[in-house]
Amino acid sequence: MNRLTDSTASASLSNMANTRLLLTKMMLNDGGEEELVLRSYEKDGLKMVIFYLMVVLSLGLVLLLIYWKPELECYLKKRRCALYKAEVVMIKDHYGHASVVKVDYIFLDDVSTAEGYNRHVYHDAPVDVDDTTVLVTGDSPTVRYFDFQQIRYIWDAQQYTFRKLEDLSSGTRCATIHDEFPGLSASTQAHKRLLHGLNSIVIEVKSYWRLFIEEVLNPFYIFQVCSIILWAFDEYYYYASCIFLISLISISVSLYETKRQSRTLSDMVGSLETNISVCRGGQEFEEIPNQNLVPGDLIAIPPHGCVMMCDAVLVAGTCIVNESMLTGESVPVTKTPLSHQEDEEVYTPENHKRHTLFAGTHVVQTRYYGQAKVLAVVVRTGFNTAKGELVRAILYPKPLGFKFYQDAMRFILFLAGVASLGMIYSIIIETQMGAYPGKIVLRVLDIITIVVPPALPAAMTVGTVYAQNRLKKAGIFCISPPRINFCGRINTFCFDKTGTLTEDGLDMWGVVPAQNQCFQEPIRKLPELPRSQILVCMATCHSLTLIDGELMGDPLDLIMFNSLNWSLEEPGQDTTKYDTLMPTIVKPSDKDSFMSDEVPFEVGIVRQFTFSSSMQRMSVITRTLGHNHMEIYSKGAPEKIASLCNPDTVPENFQPVLHTYTVQGLRVIALAYRPLEAKVNWHQVQRISRDKVECNLTFLGLLVMQNQLKPETTPVIRTLLEAKLRTVMVTGDMIQTAVSVSRNCGMVHPRDKVVIVNAHPPDKQQTARIEWEYAELPTDIDIVSEQDTDIDSDAGQDSNASSPLLSPGSESRMTAVKGYRTVNVSDEGPRHHLAINGKSFAVITAHFPEMLEKICTKGTVFARMLPEQKCQLIQNLQKLDYIVGMCGDGANDCEALKAAHAGISLSEAEASVAAPFTSRISNIECVVTAMREGRAALVTSFGCFKYMALYSFIQFVSVLILYTFGANLSDFEFLYIDLVITTTIAVLMGYTGPYHKLVRKKPPGSLVKVSNLLSIIMQVLLVGGMQVSAYFYLRSQSWYEEPPPSKDLENVHSWESTVIFLVSSYMYISVAFCFSKGPPFRKPIYTNYPFLISMMFLFGFSTFLLLLPLPEIEHFLEMKELHEKSITFRLYLFGFAVAFAIMSSFMEYMIVDSSMLKPCYKAIKKRGPQNRYKVVENEIKNSDWPPVGQVTFPTTNAIHVSDIHVEMNSQSAIH
């Protein structure tokens, strides 16, 4: 029976294997933004023959189509096949973009080497020597793979699938890193290098020739080339030559900028080729180039530091590291070795970042014992490193999906449709005239170049280019220019607190000791603290270090330590007093006050458990000189420390006292300690798990610090509120502190109420639940008022100093600062703001998903948020169709900064890979600057697009009228219109700067907005009416004679072409004036001096051509002898031009922008799909929510949010 069962199971597995073997399609990285769909292809002889025949017949056009659409290569040249036979794979990413990648081979020396690359080697499972090799194809020692966006995927011959090549950063236990990687031999390293590739992040700087070819093959320039060829055949030699010259200049500038940016990025992420010492086993070390490193190498970090070229985990010694390249934060970070306490944990760079040296970071100093080396195991190399991932995000950015660009492409297709109608009309008219077929073809094709202007894409980017240059002058650097337009549509801005809204530095307020379950009187002068555990805790529980004789580290730790008047000494030569350890020593600077009869009072820091945002604490194990035991000291979030303490040592009034301080916006940290048993020695301490010692602690008290608001914070927040922009605080600080700061800076009005959302996970007693309660107690305002005076007076601050506290009436006393105006919101009724911490956010996400939309819509304060939770919040807001900005100071905000539509990092660096925008302005004023520039750039893009569209329609109407009589504009008339007028206007139109303040109204985000369509349609009708009127006025003249039909359609020297040319030239200038709108998003047009001067010159020259024409100019432009006609005729034509200008301006400013039509616009807009957040807001408004004072439990029939939410990305978020 067992045999039958085994046989059946074996057959079933065999069938499954055969099924998988024949698969032609698979999915990689399922469920995320890196999701890929693979389809396998191989050569097809018959298709190849047909393909080359098509290439010949199409004169190479098929090759061009394949260049633009790579997937066509698979359809035209290849056939589908099983994955294991694939020669190429077609890859479609999460956004639908297709790529074709060749499947290549790695030839290894022998099969056993290939078996060594089995992923199970990294996952601690033994390799079965008799088993089929996972990576090797057949019996030959080869590995099939392909590279996509710098990531390598290899063929798994056991699973019949491609998979991502893994390294030590996934699935490897910490014990394995310690025990299984004593150093790789040179041969093993060489074989691994074949598989993993070189350890380098190289951004290819393409040659000018290659860039030129790629640029010319762009559809825009292909269209230009075809147009130039067409004009040359039509004998428009001057015009074709000028357009060719301008295109050449444009390409040259583009190539120079592309190469410069590529070289800048390459220099920013590249590193010098240096050598590093690697272990070959035992004590044997060898110097090799950094680029030869592979995962598993054991490297020695140089004593005087280096720039890391790989991600490596420390296994011996400590390092002081500057991570500003990756995080934008230049505060040195102490990296400690991975301890054996985490033997059973699976290593991940995110969870063990305090032990990981990341590529691109600068190791300033190393710490080691005696002659021992600081050792680290390489876990990731090349583009797989943390630095590599950031660089890949720049090289392969997530598509922004800005609706404006999509509408622009649709509008171009619409123009192409209009062109087709014009072509049909032209064919009918010219056929009736008996024109030559060749000329008919040329005229018909010429209509396409008129209706779809080749310069349209370039004109749309003018505003962004000017805005980027202005931002750079303001100290804001942008590595993703398309995001500037997003700044113009932002309706929600999220801010980190510490270092962003508040000062980086903290001021020491004092210490509140605890004894016998009671809090004692606060001690404000810390040097007067008696010799006690709370003093030692503050002196030792930190990560400070000496770099070139200067104390460096976390600002909070620096303030805490410096307030004690103690000194710190790094390891020296004399280590006999502390066994074999060379600890960091702290001791009082005033030795007379702290000196016993036997030994000096010195404390050595034996072991450090670094701060972790997920654990919300840090700890140190110390030994005081003369004591026979060690002690552990901890500091961290009050709630977390209290949970680790013996309940008998925590004061009964812990929560009320904590609330009293946090509600004032003070930074509160709890302190605790525990003596260790005397038998615990140094070796045990180095291997002990922190969970085993961070328990049953004795609560020591509270450390209280002041965190002042930056002087620019409140006026900027008020400016944003005035513009009806939602502001959100996302911080890792305590929720009460965050709520207080939100009130201080104006995010929450004094009359508004804050509801704290406390969500609890299910436990043995009851299911998950949410408790809703008000943040402030009835006496909180009184407490704040009293403490305001107390703190300011004790700190010795003058009356002009910024206060961290909220005093009654402070809202009304705020005055304008740096041009920002106070917002009067007293007419609005009290609103409810939600405040939630990270733990509750996680519970709601898991157990109350139907509540998440309302939480994100009404939430103003998100506290105790982990870095990944900040990113999740940004993504949830985007799903609600918010256009989200994020401003932070780097370190824990990188993920959120990249996820936001516009992320601004406050950093001293000129440019950082941490965010799309990097501001050297260390306050949030840069937010207002970026948004003003974004609005100006967006409005400029709209104006340029509308102008180019009208330019096309004006010329389209002109040529259709002229084609009716076999006439056309001359070569130089086209040049004057296209180059002198249109190009000048299109380039200078975007030079107008942003308006000086943000307004409530937001610029449109879509070209198909009713007002835009109405504007274009009305202007086109007016253009047609005026040109036709001018033509009929010409026919009414007694001296007018209709020209005879011309079969060659070359009648450029005619009265029709002269009149239409002169009248239409004014139209180009008039519509430019109409579409160059100033306030409320840009400065008035008269501030753009180059544009204003050019407009005046163009108007003056056109008037000169009409009213005072010189025979020489008439001859040059091939105009009729206008100077021979009466001045009355010319004045009437001038009247047509003036009438058009007046009527065009009237329609644009008095009709399209009329307040009377706004209700119509709104009514039409309401018929379309509403933003999701507006739907949620209406639901909240029509219900009694939030349920304050109640407890919410999950309902069995609760509708999951994914069942009712139609996910909308940024494409639909911008209207």
XYZ file of N, CA, C and O in Angstrom, residues 461-471 933 940 986-992:
80
model
N 8.676 71.353 -21.843
C 9.642 71.205 -20.747
C 10.316 72.513 -20.370
O 11.128 72.540 -19.447
N 10.000 73.590 -21.073
C 10.670 74.869 -20.825
C 10.465 75.329 -19.391
O 11.403 75.740 -18.696
N 9.215 75.281 -18.922
C 8.923 75.737 -17.564
C 9.665 74.959 -16.513
O 10.158 75.524 -15.522
N 9.798 73.637 -16.722
C 10.513 72.800 -15.756
C 11.990 73.143 -15.709
O 12.599 73.184 -14.632
N 12.587 73.415 -16.867
C 14.014 73.763 -16.926
C 14.278 75.063 -16.170
O 15.221 75.154 -15.363
N 13.460 76.080 -16.411
C 13.632 77.346 -15.696
C 13.439 77.159 -14.193
O 14.186 77.712 -13.372
N 12.416 76.382 -13.808
C 12.137 76.163 -12.381
C 13.304 75.432 -11.720
O 13.678 75.750 -10.581
N 13.886 74.447 -12.403
C 15.013 73.716 -11.831
C 16.200 74.639 -11.584
O 16.863 74.549 -10.543
N 16.466 75.547 -12.510
C 17.572 76.491 -12.326
C 17.298 77.457 -11.177
O 18.206 77.778 -10.403
N 16.049 77.910 -11.054
C 15.716 78.808 -9.944
C 15.819 78.085 -8.604
O 16.268 78.659 -7.604
N 15.387 76.822 -8.572
C 15.505 76.044 -7.336
C 16.967 75.873 -6.943
O 17.318 75.948 -5.755
N 7.474 77.097 -7.091
C 8.121 76.817 -8.370
C 7.361 75.735 -9.136
O 7.258 75.793 -10.374
N 3.182 77.155 -16.583
C 3.974 77.453 -17.775
C 3.850 76.345 -18.806
O 3.712 76.601 -20.013
N 8.047 80.817 -27.377
C 8.016 79.549 -26.643
C 9.161 79.445 -25.645
O 9.003 78.899 -24.549
N 10.335 79.989 -26.008
C 11.494 79.906 -25.122
C 11.366 80.871 -23.947
O 11.688 80.534 -22.800
N 10.887 82.081 -24.212
C 10.860 83.117 -23.178
C 9.582 83.117 -22.349
O 9.541 83.732 -21.287
N 8.539 82.442 -22.811
C 7.277 82.433 -22.081
C 7.448 81.849 -20.683
O 6.817 82.292 -19.718
N 8.298 80.829 -20.542
C 8.473 80.164 -19.250
C 9.423 80.855 -18.307
O 9.685 80.359 -17.200
N 9.964 82.001 -18.722
C 10.944 82.692 -17.880
C 10.294 83.449 -16.731
O 10.964 83.874 -15.806
N 8.992 83.606 -16.771
C 8.282 84.302 -15.691
C 8.424 83.517 -14.395
O 8.202 82.306 -14.353
